[in-house]
PDB file of C-alpha atoms in Angstrom:
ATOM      1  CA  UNK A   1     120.657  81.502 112.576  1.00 81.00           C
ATOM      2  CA  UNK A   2     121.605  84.426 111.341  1.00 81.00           C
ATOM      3  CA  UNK A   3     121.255  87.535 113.053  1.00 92.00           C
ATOM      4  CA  UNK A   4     122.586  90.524 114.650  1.00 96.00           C
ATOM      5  CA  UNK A   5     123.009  90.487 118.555  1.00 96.00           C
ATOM      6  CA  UNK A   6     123.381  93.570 121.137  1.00 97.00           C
ATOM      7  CA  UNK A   7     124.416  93.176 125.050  1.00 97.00           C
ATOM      8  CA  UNK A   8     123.216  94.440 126.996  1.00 97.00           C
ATOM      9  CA  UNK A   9     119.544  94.359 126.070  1.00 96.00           C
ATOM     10  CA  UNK A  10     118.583  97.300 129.059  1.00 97.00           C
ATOM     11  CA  UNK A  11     121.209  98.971 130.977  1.00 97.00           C
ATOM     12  CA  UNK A  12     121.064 102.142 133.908  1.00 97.00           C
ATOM     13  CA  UNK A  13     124.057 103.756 134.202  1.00 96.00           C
ATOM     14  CA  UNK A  14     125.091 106.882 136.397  1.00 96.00           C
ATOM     15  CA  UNK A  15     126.286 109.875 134.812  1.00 97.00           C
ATOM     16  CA  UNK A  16     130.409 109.848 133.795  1.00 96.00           C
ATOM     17  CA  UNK A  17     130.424 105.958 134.433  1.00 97.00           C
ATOM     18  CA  UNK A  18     132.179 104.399 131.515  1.00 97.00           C
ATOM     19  CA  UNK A  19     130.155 101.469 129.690  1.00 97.00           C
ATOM     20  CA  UNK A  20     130.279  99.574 126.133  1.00 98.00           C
ATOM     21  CA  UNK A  21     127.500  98.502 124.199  1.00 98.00           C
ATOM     22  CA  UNK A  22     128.583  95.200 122.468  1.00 98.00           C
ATOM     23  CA  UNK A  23     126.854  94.169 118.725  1.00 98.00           C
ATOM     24  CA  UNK A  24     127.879  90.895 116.939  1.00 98.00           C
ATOM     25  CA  UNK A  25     126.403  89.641 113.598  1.00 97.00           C
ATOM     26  CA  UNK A  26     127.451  86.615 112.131  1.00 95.00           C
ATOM     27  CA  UNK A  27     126.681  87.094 108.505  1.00 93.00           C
ATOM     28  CA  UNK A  28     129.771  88.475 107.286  1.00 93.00           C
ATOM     29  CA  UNK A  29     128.497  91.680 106.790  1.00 94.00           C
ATOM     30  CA  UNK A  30     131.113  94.581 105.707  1.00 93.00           C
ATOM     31  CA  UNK A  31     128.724  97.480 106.927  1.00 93.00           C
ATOM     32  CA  UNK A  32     127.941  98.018 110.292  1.00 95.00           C
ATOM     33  CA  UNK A  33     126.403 101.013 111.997  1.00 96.00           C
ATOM     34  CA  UNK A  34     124.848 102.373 115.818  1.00 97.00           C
ATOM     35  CA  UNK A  35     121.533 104.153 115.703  1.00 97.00           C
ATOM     36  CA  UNK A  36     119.643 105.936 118.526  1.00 97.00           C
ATOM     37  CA  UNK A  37     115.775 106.105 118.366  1.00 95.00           C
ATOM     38  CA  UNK A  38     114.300 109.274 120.591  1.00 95.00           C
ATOM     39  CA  UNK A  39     110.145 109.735 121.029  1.00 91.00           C
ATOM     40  CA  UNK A  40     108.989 111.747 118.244  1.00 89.00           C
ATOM     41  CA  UNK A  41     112.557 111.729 116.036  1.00 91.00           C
ATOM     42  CA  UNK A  42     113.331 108.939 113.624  1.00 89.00           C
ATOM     43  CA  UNK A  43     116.277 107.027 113.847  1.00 93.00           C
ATOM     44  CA  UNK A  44     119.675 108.629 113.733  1.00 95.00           C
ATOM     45  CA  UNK A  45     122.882 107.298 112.856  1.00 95.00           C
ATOM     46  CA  UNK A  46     125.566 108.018 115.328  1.00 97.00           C
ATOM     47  CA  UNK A  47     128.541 106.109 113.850  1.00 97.00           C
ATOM     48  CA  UNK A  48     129.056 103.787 110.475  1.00 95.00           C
ATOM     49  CA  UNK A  49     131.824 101.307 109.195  1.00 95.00           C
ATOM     50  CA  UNK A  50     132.468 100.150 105.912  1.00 91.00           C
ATOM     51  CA  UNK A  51     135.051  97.448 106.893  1.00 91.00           C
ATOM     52  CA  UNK A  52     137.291  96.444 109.313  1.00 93.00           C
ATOM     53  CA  UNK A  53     139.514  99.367 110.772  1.00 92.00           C
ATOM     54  CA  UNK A  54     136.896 101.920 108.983  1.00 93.00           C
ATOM     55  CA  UNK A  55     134.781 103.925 110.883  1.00 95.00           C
ATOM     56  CA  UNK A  56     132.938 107.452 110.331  1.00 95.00           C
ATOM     57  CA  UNK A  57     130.700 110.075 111.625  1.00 95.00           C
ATOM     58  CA  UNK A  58     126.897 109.465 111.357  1.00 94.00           C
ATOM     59  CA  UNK A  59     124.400 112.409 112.233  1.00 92.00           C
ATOM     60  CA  UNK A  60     125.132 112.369 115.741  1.00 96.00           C
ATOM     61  CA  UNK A  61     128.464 111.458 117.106  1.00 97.00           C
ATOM     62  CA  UNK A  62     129.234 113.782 120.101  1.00 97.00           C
ATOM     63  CA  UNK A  63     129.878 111.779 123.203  1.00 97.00           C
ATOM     64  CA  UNK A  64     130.215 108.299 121.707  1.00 98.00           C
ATOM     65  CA  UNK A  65     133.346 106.122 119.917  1.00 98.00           C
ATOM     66  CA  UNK A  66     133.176 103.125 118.206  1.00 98.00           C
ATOM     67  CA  UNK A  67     135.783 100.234 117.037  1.00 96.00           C
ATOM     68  CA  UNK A  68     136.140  97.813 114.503  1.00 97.00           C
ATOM     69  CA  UNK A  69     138.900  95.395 115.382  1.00 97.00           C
ATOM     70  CA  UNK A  70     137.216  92.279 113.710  1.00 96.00           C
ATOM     71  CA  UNK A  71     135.028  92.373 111.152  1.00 96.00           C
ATOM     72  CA  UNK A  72     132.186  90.359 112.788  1.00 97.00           C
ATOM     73  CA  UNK A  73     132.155  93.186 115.929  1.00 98.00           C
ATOM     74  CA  UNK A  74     131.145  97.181 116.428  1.00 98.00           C
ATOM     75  CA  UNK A  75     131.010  97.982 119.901  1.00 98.00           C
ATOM     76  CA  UNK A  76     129.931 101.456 121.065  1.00 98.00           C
ATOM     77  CA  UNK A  77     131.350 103.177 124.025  1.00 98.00           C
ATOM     78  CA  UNK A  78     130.070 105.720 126.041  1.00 97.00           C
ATOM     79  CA  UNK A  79     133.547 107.692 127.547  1.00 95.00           C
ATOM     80  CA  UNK A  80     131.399 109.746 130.358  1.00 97.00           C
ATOM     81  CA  UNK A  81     127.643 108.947 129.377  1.00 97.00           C
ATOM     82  CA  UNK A  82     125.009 112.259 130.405  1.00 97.00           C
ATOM     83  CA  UNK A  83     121.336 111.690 130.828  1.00 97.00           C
ATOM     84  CA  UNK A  84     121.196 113.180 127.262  1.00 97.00           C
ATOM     85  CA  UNK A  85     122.218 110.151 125.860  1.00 98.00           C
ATOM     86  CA  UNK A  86     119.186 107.637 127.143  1.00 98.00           C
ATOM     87  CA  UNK A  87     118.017 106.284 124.230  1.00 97.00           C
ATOM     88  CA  UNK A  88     117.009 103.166 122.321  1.00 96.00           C
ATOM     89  CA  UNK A  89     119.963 102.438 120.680  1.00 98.00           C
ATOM     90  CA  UNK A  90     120.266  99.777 117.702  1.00 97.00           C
ATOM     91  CA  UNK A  91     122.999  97.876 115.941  1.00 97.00           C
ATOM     92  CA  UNK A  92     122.684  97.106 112.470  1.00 96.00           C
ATOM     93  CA  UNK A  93     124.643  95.572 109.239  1.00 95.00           C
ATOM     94  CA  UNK A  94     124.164  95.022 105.610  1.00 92.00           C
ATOM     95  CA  UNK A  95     126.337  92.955 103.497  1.00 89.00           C
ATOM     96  CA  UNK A  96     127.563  95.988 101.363  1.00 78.00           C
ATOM     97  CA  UNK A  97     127.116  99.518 101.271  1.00 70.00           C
ATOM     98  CA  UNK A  98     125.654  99.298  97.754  1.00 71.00           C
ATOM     99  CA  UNK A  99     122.321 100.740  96.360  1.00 64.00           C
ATOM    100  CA  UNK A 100     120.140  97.720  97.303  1.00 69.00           C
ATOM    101  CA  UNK A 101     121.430  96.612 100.370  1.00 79.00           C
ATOM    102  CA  UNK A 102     119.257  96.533 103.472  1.00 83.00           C
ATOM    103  CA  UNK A 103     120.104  96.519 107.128  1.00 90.00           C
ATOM    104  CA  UNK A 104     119.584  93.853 109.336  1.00 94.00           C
ATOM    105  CA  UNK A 105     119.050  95.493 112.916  1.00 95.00           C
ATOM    106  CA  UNK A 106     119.908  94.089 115.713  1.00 96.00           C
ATOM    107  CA  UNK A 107     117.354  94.064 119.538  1.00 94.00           C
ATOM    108  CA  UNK A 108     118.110  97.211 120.724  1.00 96.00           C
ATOM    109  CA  UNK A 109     119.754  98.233 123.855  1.00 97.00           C
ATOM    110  CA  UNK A 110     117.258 100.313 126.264  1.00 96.00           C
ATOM    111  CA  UNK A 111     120.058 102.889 128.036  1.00 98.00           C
ATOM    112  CA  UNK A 112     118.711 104.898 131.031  1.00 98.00           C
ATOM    113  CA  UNK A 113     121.558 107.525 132.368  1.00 97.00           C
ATOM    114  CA  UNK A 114     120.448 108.771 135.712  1.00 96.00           C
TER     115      UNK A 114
ATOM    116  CA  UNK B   1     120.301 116.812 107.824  1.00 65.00           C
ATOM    117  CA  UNK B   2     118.083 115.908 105.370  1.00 77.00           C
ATOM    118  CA  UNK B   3     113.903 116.064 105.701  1.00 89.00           C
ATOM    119  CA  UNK B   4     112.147 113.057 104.780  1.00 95.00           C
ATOM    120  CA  UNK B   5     108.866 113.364 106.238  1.00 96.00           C
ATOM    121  CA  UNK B   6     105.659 110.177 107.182  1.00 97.00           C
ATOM    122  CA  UNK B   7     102.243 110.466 106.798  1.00 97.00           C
ATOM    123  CA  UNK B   8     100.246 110.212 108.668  1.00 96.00           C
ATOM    124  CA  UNK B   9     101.856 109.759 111.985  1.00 96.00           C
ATOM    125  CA  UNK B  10      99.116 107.286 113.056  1.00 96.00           C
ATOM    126  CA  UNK B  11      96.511 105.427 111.672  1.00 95.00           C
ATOM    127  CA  UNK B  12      93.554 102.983 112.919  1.00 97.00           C
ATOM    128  CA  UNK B  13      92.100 101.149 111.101  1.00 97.00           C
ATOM    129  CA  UNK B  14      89.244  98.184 110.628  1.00 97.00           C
ATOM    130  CA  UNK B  15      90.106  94.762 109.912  1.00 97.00           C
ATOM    131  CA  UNK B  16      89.439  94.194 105.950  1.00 97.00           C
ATOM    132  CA  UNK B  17      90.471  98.006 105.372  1.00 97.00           C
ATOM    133  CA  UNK B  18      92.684  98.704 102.858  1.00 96.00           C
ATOM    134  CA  UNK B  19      95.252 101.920 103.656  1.00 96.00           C
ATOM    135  CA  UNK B  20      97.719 103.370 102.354  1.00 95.00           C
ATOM    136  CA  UNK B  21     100.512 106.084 103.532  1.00 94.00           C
ATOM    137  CA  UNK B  22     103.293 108.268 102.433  1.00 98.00           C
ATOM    138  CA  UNK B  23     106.946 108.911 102.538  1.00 98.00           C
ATOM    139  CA  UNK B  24     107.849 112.568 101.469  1.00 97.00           C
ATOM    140  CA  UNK B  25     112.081 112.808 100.998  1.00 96.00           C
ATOM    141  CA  UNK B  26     114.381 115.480  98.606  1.00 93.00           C
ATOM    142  CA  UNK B  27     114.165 115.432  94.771  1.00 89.00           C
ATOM    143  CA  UNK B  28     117.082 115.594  93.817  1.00 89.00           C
ATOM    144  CA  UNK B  29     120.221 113.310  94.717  1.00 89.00           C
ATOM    145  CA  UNK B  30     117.887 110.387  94.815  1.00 92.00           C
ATOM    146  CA  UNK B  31     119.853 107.217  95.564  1.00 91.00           C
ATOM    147  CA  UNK B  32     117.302 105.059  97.215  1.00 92.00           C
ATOM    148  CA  UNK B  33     114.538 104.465  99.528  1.00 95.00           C
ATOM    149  CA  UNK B  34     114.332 101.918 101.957  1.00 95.00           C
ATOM    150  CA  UNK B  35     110.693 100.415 103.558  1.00 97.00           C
ATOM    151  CA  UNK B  36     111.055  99.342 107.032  1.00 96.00           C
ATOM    152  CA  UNK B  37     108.007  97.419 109.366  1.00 97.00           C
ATOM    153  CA  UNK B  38     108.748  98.104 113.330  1.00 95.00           C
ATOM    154  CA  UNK B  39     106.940  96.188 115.695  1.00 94.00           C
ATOM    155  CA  UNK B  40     106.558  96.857 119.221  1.00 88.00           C
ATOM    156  CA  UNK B  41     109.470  95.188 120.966  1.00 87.00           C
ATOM    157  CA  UNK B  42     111.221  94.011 118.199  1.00 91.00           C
ATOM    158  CA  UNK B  43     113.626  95.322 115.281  1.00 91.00           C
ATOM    159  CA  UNK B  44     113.039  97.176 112.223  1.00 94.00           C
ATOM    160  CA  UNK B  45     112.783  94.531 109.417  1.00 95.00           C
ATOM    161  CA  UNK B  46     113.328  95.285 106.091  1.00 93.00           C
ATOM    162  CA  UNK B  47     110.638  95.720 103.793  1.00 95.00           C
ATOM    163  CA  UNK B  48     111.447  97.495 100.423  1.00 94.00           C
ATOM    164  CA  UNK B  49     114.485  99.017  98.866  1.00 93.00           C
ATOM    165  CA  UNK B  50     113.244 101.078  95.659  1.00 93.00           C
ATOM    166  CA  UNK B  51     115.755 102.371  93.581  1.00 91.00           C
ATOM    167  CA  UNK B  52     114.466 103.701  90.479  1.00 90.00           C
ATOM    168  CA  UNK B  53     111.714 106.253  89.779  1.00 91.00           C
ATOM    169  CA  UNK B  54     108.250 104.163  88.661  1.00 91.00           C
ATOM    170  CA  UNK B  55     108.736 101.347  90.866  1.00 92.00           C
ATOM    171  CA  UNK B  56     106.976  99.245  92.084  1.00 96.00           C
ATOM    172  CA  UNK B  57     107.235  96.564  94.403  1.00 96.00           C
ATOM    173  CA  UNK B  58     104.728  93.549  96.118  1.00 96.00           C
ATOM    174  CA  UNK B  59     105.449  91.301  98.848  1.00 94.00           C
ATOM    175  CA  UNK B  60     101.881  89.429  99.703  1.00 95.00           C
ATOM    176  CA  UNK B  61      99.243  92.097 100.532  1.00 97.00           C
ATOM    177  CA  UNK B  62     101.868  94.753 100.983  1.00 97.00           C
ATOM    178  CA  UNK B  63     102.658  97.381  98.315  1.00 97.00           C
ATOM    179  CA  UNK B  64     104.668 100.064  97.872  1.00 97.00           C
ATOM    180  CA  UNK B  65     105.185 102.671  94.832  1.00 97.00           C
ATOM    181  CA  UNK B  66     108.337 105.422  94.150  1.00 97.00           C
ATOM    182  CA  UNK B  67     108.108 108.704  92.491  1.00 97.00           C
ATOM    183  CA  UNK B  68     111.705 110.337  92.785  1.00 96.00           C
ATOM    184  CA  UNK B  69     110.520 112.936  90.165  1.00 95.00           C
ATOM    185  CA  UNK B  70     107.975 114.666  93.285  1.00 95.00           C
ATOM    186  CA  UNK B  71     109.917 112.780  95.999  1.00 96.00           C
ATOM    187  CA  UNK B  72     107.341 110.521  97.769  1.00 96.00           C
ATOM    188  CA  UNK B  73     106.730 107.060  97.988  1.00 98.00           C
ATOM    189  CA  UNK B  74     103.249 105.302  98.820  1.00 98.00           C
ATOM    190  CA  UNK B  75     102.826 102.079 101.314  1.00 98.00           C
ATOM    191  CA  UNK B  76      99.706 100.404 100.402  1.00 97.00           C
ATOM    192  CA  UNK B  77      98.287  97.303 102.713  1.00 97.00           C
ATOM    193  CA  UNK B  78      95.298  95.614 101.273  1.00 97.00           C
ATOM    194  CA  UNK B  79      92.534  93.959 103.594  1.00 97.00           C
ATOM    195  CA  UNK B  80      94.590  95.004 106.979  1.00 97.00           C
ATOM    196  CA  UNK B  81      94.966  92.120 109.362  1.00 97.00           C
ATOM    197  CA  UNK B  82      95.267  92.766 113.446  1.00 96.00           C
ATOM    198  CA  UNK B  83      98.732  91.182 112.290  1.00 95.00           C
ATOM    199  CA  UNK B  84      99.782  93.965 110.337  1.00 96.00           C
ATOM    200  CA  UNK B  85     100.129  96.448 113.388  1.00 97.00           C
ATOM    201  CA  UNK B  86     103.251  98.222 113.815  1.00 97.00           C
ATOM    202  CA  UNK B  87     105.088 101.445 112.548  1.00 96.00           C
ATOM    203  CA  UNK B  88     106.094 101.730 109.195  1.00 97.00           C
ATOM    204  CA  UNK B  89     109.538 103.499 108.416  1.00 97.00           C
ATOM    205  CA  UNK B  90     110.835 105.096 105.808  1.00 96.00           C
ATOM    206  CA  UNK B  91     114.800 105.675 104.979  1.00 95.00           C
ATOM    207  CA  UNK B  92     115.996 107.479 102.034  1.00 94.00           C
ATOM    208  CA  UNK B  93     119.707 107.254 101.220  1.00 91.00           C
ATOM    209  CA  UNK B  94     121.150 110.884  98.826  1.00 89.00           C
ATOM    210  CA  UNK B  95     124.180 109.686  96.334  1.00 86.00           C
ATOM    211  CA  UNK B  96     127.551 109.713  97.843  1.00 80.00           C
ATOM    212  CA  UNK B  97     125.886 109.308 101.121  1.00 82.00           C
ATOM    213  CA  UNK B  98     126.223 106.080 103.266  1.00 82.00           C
ATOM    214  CA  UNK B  99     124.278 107.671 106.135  1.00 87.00           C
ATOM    215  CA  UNK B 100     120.235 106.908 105.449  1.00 90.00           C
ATOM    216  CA  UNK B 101     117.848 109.607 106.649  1.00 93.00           C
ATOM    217  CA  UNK B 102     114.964 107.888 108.412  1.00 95.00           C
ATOM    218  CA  UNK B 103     110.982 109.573 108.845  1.00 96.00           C
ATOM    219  CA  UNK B 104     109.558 109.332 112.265  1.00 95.00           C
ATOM    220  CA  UNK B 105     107.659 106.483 111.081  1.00 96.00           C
ATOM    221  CA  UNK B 106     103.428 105.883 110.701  1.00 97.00           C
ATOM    222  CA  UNK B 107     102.397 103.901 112.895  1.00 97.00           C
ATOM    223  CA  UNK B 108      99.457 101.910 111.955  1.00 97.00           C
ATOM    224  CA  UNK B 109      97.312  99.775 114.466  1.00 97.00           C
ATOM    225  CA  UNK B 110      94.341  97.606 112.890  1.00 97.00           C
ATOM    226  CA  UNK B 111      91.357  97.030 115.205  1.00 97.00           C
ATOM    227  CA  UNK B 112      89.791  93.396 114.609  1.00 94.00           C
TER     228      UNK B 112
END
């Protein structure tokens, strides 16, 4: 089945405590990119990539990183996570960045930093 | 950051009713808009991409129309099902852009 996975699905955290948000699809899709969704705000995109090794800034990028090692993975890591960063955050990927390309968005990840 | 705005922000509705709301994004730059349906506990799926000003696209009893002239797009939904609850998004893309600007969303509950 195609489809675009996150782990975890919920996660609390203490402020500063390292963690990694893992997202997997599996439809050899070049673009892949890490939204947040806040109450009354639409989504926002924190980081994108193109392809493998190719990563940029979304909208909001302070206090997160991202890698793309392999082209099927796009993990996002919180260095020192604050309670400003609980969130619903999803994973998405399209097959190309081109004009009719839509995403394909993975669970979500439910992040509580206390 | 660019303001794309929904309309309303929430909607009830009757079983049978037809509605209809709008997505409200810059003139100028247009690339593309994106339709999105959100259910509750689930993922965005995709909807709609509309690309070029006049049109118009139909997937069963859901519609949706693009104006890039004004900058709005309409979602229609004729004779509303219980079924067809959730929040509707909007995403418009600018050229040269490959970050999409997303509305808040309308979310749209139909009462049977």
């Amino acid at each position: 089945e195609a489809q675009v996975t996150q782990n975890p699905r919920y996660l609390i955290t203490v402020t500063g405590k390292k963690l990694t948000v893992t997202c997997s699809q599996n439809m050899n899709h070049e673009y892949m990119s890490w939204y947040r969704q806040d109450p009354g705000l639409g989504l926002r995109q924190i980081y994108y990539s193109m392809n493998v090794e190719v990563t940029d800034k979304g909208d909001v990028p302070e206090g997160y990183k991202v890698s793309r090692k392999e082209k099927r993975n796009f993990p996002l890591i919180l260095e020192s996570p604050s309670p400003n960063q609980t969130s619903l955050y999803f994973c998405a990927s399209s097959p190309r960045t081109g004009v009719e390309e839509t995403q394909y968005f993975g669970p979500g990840t439910r992040l509580l930093v206390l | 950051i660019l303001n794309v705005e929904q309309s309303p922000q929430s909607l009830h509705v009757q079983e049978g009713d037809s509605t209809n709301f709008t997505c409200s994004f810059p003139s100028s730059n247009f690339y593309a808009l994106h339709w999105y349906r959100w259910e509750t506990a689930k993922s965005p799926e995709a909807l709609f991409v509309m690309t070029l000003n006049g049109d118009e696209k139909k997937k069963g009893r859901i519609s949706a129309t693009l104006n890039t002239k004004e900058g709005y797009s309409y979602l229609y939904i004729k004779g509303s099902q219980p079924e067809d609850s959730a929040t509707y998004l909007c995403a418009f893309r600018s050229g040269g852009s490959y970050i999409p600007t997303f509305g808040r969303g309308t979310s749209l509950i139909v009462h049977p």
